[in-house]
């Protein structure tokens, strides 16, 4: 997994839009669904909040929602914190630096985990994170999940690299991404994702976003 520390944090916002085709759209579509689903007063858990993009997209759609911004990289969270301050959002966000803890008893209406789970191996680590998220959620609360999935055609990954070049990725960046796609991600296929979600207390995942390998699904806590 990338470290998301130092330079990997400070250049994240420039890098990510060239590495994930449809990055902005993924966040816009996730936010639109939450706006449709949730009441005006809601508390949203964002696991792997990074530099705050998920929360900024959501906060723009509703002025009352509160957020928990959790991440294991203090460098990413420091940028998020600055972004929240710049946008006047700080009083609506609780920052949690470190692994997701046991539930505090605070009511949570929905959770997001965008572009995080694909970095964890399927050796129990993905399951542990999903179990920890599930423990925070009441029955029927939605979880929005987005990850690089296993390729569905033999030309998908190559096309994805080409799409990244069209988004401005350099040749060196492409070589790095080609390597990372093989060595830094642990992509699941649809069946395994559905199985893991069932094992961790979520219902059937419904796909709402697909940009070559990057896939967004929504499911609900059983
Ligand atoms: C690609 S970034 C995605 C950030 C944000 N969700 C977005 O869409 O821009 C992945 C983030 O997940 C965080 N991360 C990785 N493993 C994690 C874990 N087990 N729990 C919480 N955050 C984690 C990393 O530190 C990093 O900030």
Short mmCIF file of C-alpha atoms and ligand atoms in Angstrom, two decimals:
data_model
loop_
_atom_site.label_atom_id
_atom_site.label_comp_id
_atom_site.label_asym_id
_atom_site.label_seq_id
_atom_site.Cartn_x
_atom_site.Cartn_y
_atom_site.Cartn_z
CA UNK A 1 0.00 0.00 0.00
CA UNK A 2 1.28 3.53 -0.63
CA UNK A 3 2.29 5.19 2.63
CA UNK A 4 0.10 8.30 2.17
CA UNK A 5 2.78 10.12 4.17
CA UNK A 6 4.98 13.15 3.35
CA UNK A 7 5.07 13.69 -0.48
CA UNK A 8 2.53 10.93 -1.02
CA UNK A 9 0.12 13.02 1.06
CA UNK A 10 1.10 16.50 -0.16
CA UNK A 11 0.74 15.62 -3.87
CA UNK A 12 -2.28 13.30 -3.39
CA UNK A 13 -4.87 15.77 -4.67
CA UNK A 14 -3.00 16.40 -7.94
CA UNK A 15 -2.16 12.70 -8.38
CA UNK A 16 -5.47 11.03 -7.64
CA UNK A 17 -7.53 12.61 -10.44
CA UNK A 18 -5.04 11.18 -12.98
CA UNK A 19 -5.02 7.74 -11.41
CA UNK A 20 -8.74 7.19 -10.89
CA UNK A 21 -10.79 7.97 -14.00
CA UNK A 22 -14.04 9.53 -12.82
CA UNK A 23 -12.71 10.39 -9.33
CA UNK A 24 -14.86 13.55 -9.12
CA UNK A 25 -17.91 11.78 -10.51
CA UNK A 26 -17.56 8.95 -7.99
CA UNK A 27 -17.74 11.50 -5.17
CA UNK A 28 -20.58 13.46 -6.77
CA UNK A 29 -22.69 10.32 -7.30
CA UNK A 30 -22.01 9.09 -3.77
CA UNK A 31 -23.03 12.47 -2.36
CA UNK A 32 -26.18 12.62 -4.50
CA UNK A 33 -27.34 9.27 -3.15
CA UNK A 34 -26.68 10.24 0.45
CA UNK A 35 -28.57 13.48 -0.08
CA UNK A 36 -31.53 11.42 -1.32
CA UNK A 37 -31.31 8.86 1.47
CA UNK A 38 -30.51 10.77 4.65
CA UNK A 39 -32.47 13.30 6.69
CA UNK A 40 -31.23 16.88 7.12
CA UNK A 41 -29.63 15.99 10.45
CA UNK A 42 -27.27 13.06 10.04
CA UNK A 43 -23.91 11.79 11.21
CA UNK A 44 -21.72 10.19 8.54
CA UNK A 45 -18.65 8.03 9.18
CA UNK A 46 -15.95 8.41 6.52
CA UNK A 47 -13.38 5.62 6.77
CA UNK A 48 -10.11 6.49 5.02
CA UNK A 49 -11.13 10.13 4.70
CA UNK A 50 -7.77 11.08 3.18
CA UNK A 51 -7.50 14.79 2.42
CA UNK A 52 -11.23 15.29 2.96
CA UNK A 53 -12.62 15.04 -0.58
CA UNK A 54 -15.51 12.75 0.41
CA UNK A 55 -16.62 15.07 3.20
CA UNK A 56 -16.25 18.25 1.15
CA UNK A 57 -18.50 16.80 -1.59
CA UNK A 58 -21.11 15.83 1.02
CA UNK A 59 -20.93 19.03 3.04
CA UNK A 60 -21.71 21.06 -0.07
CA UNK A 61 -25.04 19.23 -0.46
CA UNK A 62 -26.23 19.64 3.11
CA UNK A 63 -25.31 22.37 5.59
CA UNK A 64 -26.29 20.36 8.71
CA UNK A 65 -24.67 16.94 8.36
CA UNK A 66 -21.85 16.04 10.74
CA UNK A 67 -18.93 13.85 9.81
CA UNK A 68 -16.36 11.60 11.42
CA UNK A 69 -13.18 11.74 9.32
CA UNK A 70 -11.11 8.66 10.16
CA UNK A 71 -7.78 7.73 8.61
CA UNK A 72 -4.52 6.03 9.59
CA UNK A 73 -2.32 8.69 7.93
CA UNK A 74 -1.80 11.78 10.06
CA UNK A 75 -0.29 13.58 7.03
CA UNK A 76 -3.46 13.04 4.97
CA UNK A 77 -5.62 14.14 7.90
CA UNK A 78 -3.52 17.28 8.43
CA UNK A 79 -4.33 18.33 4.85
CA UNK A 80 -7.99 17.42 5.40
CA UNK A 81 -8.02 19.52 8.57
CA UNK A 82 -6.63 22.51 6.67
CA UNK A 83 -9.16 22.00 3.86
CA UNK A 84 -12.03 21.89 6.40
CA UNK A 85 -10.75 25.09 8.04
CA UNK A 86 -10.45 26.86 4.66
CA UNK A 87 -14.02 25.90 3.79
CA UNK A 88 -15.50 26.73 7.20
CA UNK A 89 -16.40 23.09 7.87
CA UNK A 90 -14.28 22.38 10.95
CA UNK A 91 -17.14 22.61 13.44
CA UNK A 92 -18.97 19.86 11.52
CA UNK A 93 -16.11 17.35 11.43
CA UNK A 94 -14.59 15.14 14.13
CA UNK A 95 -11.16 13.93 13.03
CA UNK A 96 -10.11 10.46 14.18
CA UNK A 97 -6.46 9.70 13.62
CA UNK A 98 -5.68 5.98 13.80
CA UNK A 99 -7.43 2.65 13.31
CA UNK A 100 -11.21 2.61 13.50
CA UNK A 101 -12.01 1.92 17.14
CA UNK A 102 -14.85 0.13 18.83
CA UNK A 103 -18.21 1.92 18.57
CA UNK A 104 -18.46 4.90 20.93
CA UNK A 105 -22.22 4.68 21.19
CA UNK A 106 -22.63 7.73 18.97
CA UNK A 107 -25.41 7.23 16.40
CA UNK A 108 -24.11 6.90 12.83
CA UNK A 109 -26.50 7.13 9.88
CA UNK A 110 -24.22 6.02 7.03
CA UNK A 111 -20.63 5.10 6.26
CA UNK A 112 -18.31 5.67 3.31
CA UNK A 113 -15.13 3.79 2.55
CA UNK A 114 -13.94 5.06 -0.82
CA UNK A 115 -10.69 3.82 -2.42
CA UNK A 116 -9.41 2.19 0.78
CA UNK A 117 -10.36 -1.50 1.02
CA UNK A 118 -8.52 -2.38 -2.22
CA UNK A 119 -5.21 -1.76 -0.39
CA UNK A 120 -5.90 -4.46 2.20
CA UNK A 121 -5.12 -8.11 1.42
CA UNK A 122 -7.96 -10.61 1.45
CA UNK A 123 -6.31 -12.57 4.26
CA UNK A 124 -8.67 -11.38 6.97
CA UNK A 125 -7.67 -7.70 6.77
CA UNK A 126 -10.52 -6.69 4.45
CA UNK A 127 -12.93 -8.68 6.60
CA UNK A 128 -11.64 -7.06 9.81
CA UNK A 129 -12.17 -3.54 8.44
CA UNK A 130 -15.67 -4.38 7.18
CA UNK A 131 -16.53 -5.96 10.54
CA UNK A 132 -15.34 -2.83 12.35
CA UNK A 133 -17.41 -0.60 10.07
CA UNK A 134 -20.45 -2.86 10.50
CA UNK A 135 -20.13 -2.64 14.29
CA UNK A 136 -20.57 1.15 14.06
CA UNK A 137 -23.79 1.00 12.04
CA UNK A 138 -27.41 0.45 13.03
CA UNK A 139 -29.62 -1.96 11.09
CA UNK A 140 -30.31 -0.73 7.50
CA UNK A 141 -27.68 2.01 7.53
CA UNK A 142 -26.03 2.28 4.09
CA UNK A 143 -22.36 1.69 3.37
CA UNK A 144 -20.86 3.20 0.21
CA UNK A 145 -17.77 1.34 -0.89
CA UNK A 146 -15.51 2.02 -3.88
CA UNK A 147 -12.52 -0.03 -4.91
CA UNK A 148 -10.40 -1.23 -7.77
CA UNK A 149 -11.99 -4.55 -8.70
CA UNK A 150 -10.54 -7.51 -10.58
CA UNK A 151 -10.56 -6.85 -14.34
CA UNK A 152 -13.66 -8.12 -16.12
CA UNK A 153 -12.04 -8.26 -19.59
CA UNK A 154 -8.48 -8.97 -20.65
CA UNK A 155 -8.17 -5.43 -22.08
CA UNK A 156 -9.60 -3.50 -19.12
CA UNK A 157 -6.38 -2.76 -17.22
CA UNK A 158 -4.51 -1.64 -20.37
CA UNK A 159 -7.44 0.63 -21.26
CA UNK A 160 -7.40 2.04 -17.75
CA UNK A 161 -3.72 3.00 -18.11
CA UNK A 162 -4.53 4.67 -21.43
CA UNK A 163 -7.40 6.57 -19.79
CA UNK A 164 -4.98 7.76 -17.10
CA UNK A 165 -2.59 9.03 -19.80
CA UNK A 166 -5.53 10.94 -21.31
CA UNK A 167 -6.09 12.49 -17.87
CA UNK A 168 -2.50 13.77 -17.84
CA UNK A 169 -0.52 10.91 -16.28
CA UNK A 170 3.11 11.01 -17.46
CA UNK A 171 4.93 8.05 -19.01
CA UNK A 172 6.83 7.48 -15.76
CA UNK A 173 3.56 7.75 -13.84
CA UNK A 174 2.07 5.13 -16.15
CA UNK A 175 4.98 2.75 -15.52
CA UNK A 176 4.55 3.23 -11.78
CA UNK A 177 0.79 2.69 -11.99
CA UNK A 178 1.30 -0.45 -14.11
CA UNK A 179 3.54 -1.83 -11.36
CA UNK A 180 1.24 -0.68 -8.56
CA UNK A 181 -1.85 -2.22 -10.16
CA UNK A 182 -0.15 -5.60 -9.85
CA UNK A 183 1.65 -5.18 -6.54
CA UNK A 184 -0.14 -2.63 -4.34
CA UNK A 185 -3.79 -3.50 -4.81
CA UNK A 186 -5.76 -6.54 -3.72
CA UNK A 187 -8.78 -6.37 -6.06
CA UNK A 188 -11.76 -8.64 -5.53
CA UNK A 189 -14.16 -9.98 -8.14
CA UNK A 190 -17.89 -9.33 -7.77
CA UNK A 191 -18.65 -12.72 -6.21
CA UNK A 192 -15.97 -12.44 -3.55
CA UNK A 193 -17.01 -8.90 -2.67
CA UNK A 194 -20.63 -10.02 -2.24
CA UNK A 195 -19.46 -12.97 -0.13
CA UNK A 196 -17.28 -10.78 2.12
CA UNK A 197 -20.10 -8.30 2.60
CA UNK A 198 -22.50 -11.10 3.52
CA UNK A 199 -19.96 -12.52 5.98
CA UNK A 200 -19.56 -9.13 7.67
CA UNK A 201 -23.24 -8.34 8.08
CA UNK A 202 -24.17 -6.40 4.95
CA UNK A 203 -26.82 -7.20 2.34
CA UNK A 204 -26.44 -7.46 -1.44
CA UNK A 205 -24.15 -4.82 -2.98
CA UNK A 206 -25.73 -2.69 -5.73
CA UNK A 207 -23.33 -1.21 -8.27
CA UNK A 208 -23.68 2.52 -8.84
CA UNK A 209 -20.32 3.48 -10.35
CA UNK A 210 -18.00 1.78 -12.80
CA UNK A 211 -15.00 3.39 -14.48
CA UNK A 212 -13.11 0.43 -15.91
CA UNK A 213 -11.69 -1.24 -12.76
CA UNK A 214 -12.89 1.35 -10.26
CA UNK A 215 -16.28 0.32 -8.94
CA UNK A 216 -18.68 1.81 -6.41
CA UNK A 217 -21.29 -0.22 -4.60
CA UNK A 218 -23.86 0.53 -1.94
CA UNK A 219 -25.18 -2.02 0.53
CA UNK A 220 -26.98 -1.86 3.85
CA UNK A 221 -26.21 -3.21 7.28
CA UNK A 222 -28.30 -6.37 7.90
C1 LIG B 1 -6.68 6.57 -2.00
S1 LIG B 1 -6.90 7.35 -0.46
C2 LIG B 1 -8.65 7.70 -0.50
C3 LIG B 1 -9.00 8.91 0.32
C4 LIG B 1 -10.42 9.43 0.12
N1 LIG B 1 -11.40 8.44 0.52
C5 LIG B 1 -10.65 9.86 -1.31
O1 LIG B 1 -11.56 9.33 -1.95
O2 LIG B 1 -9.91 10.72 -1.79
C6 LIG B 1 -6.81 6.01 0.68
C7 LIG B 1 -6.80 6.46 2.14
O3 LIG B 1 -7.10 5.32 2.96
C8 LIG B 1 -6.29 5.39 4.12
N2 LIG B 1 -6.25 4.04 4.70
C9 LIG B 1 -5.55 2.98 4.30
N3 LIG B 1 -5.81 1.92 5.10
C10 LIG B 1 -6.70 2.34 6.01
C11 LIG B 1 -7.38 1.72 7.11
N4 LIG B 1 -7.17 0.44 7.41
N5 LIG B 1 -8.23 2.46 7.84
C12 LIG B 1 -8.45 3.74 7.53
N6 LIG B 1 -7.84 4.40 6.52
C13 LIG B 1 -6.99 3.70 5.77
C14 LIG B 1 -4.98 5.95 3.63
O4 LIG B 1 -4.20 6.51 4.67
C15 LIG B 1 -5.46 7.00 2.62
O5 LIG B 1 -5.65 8.26 3.21
#
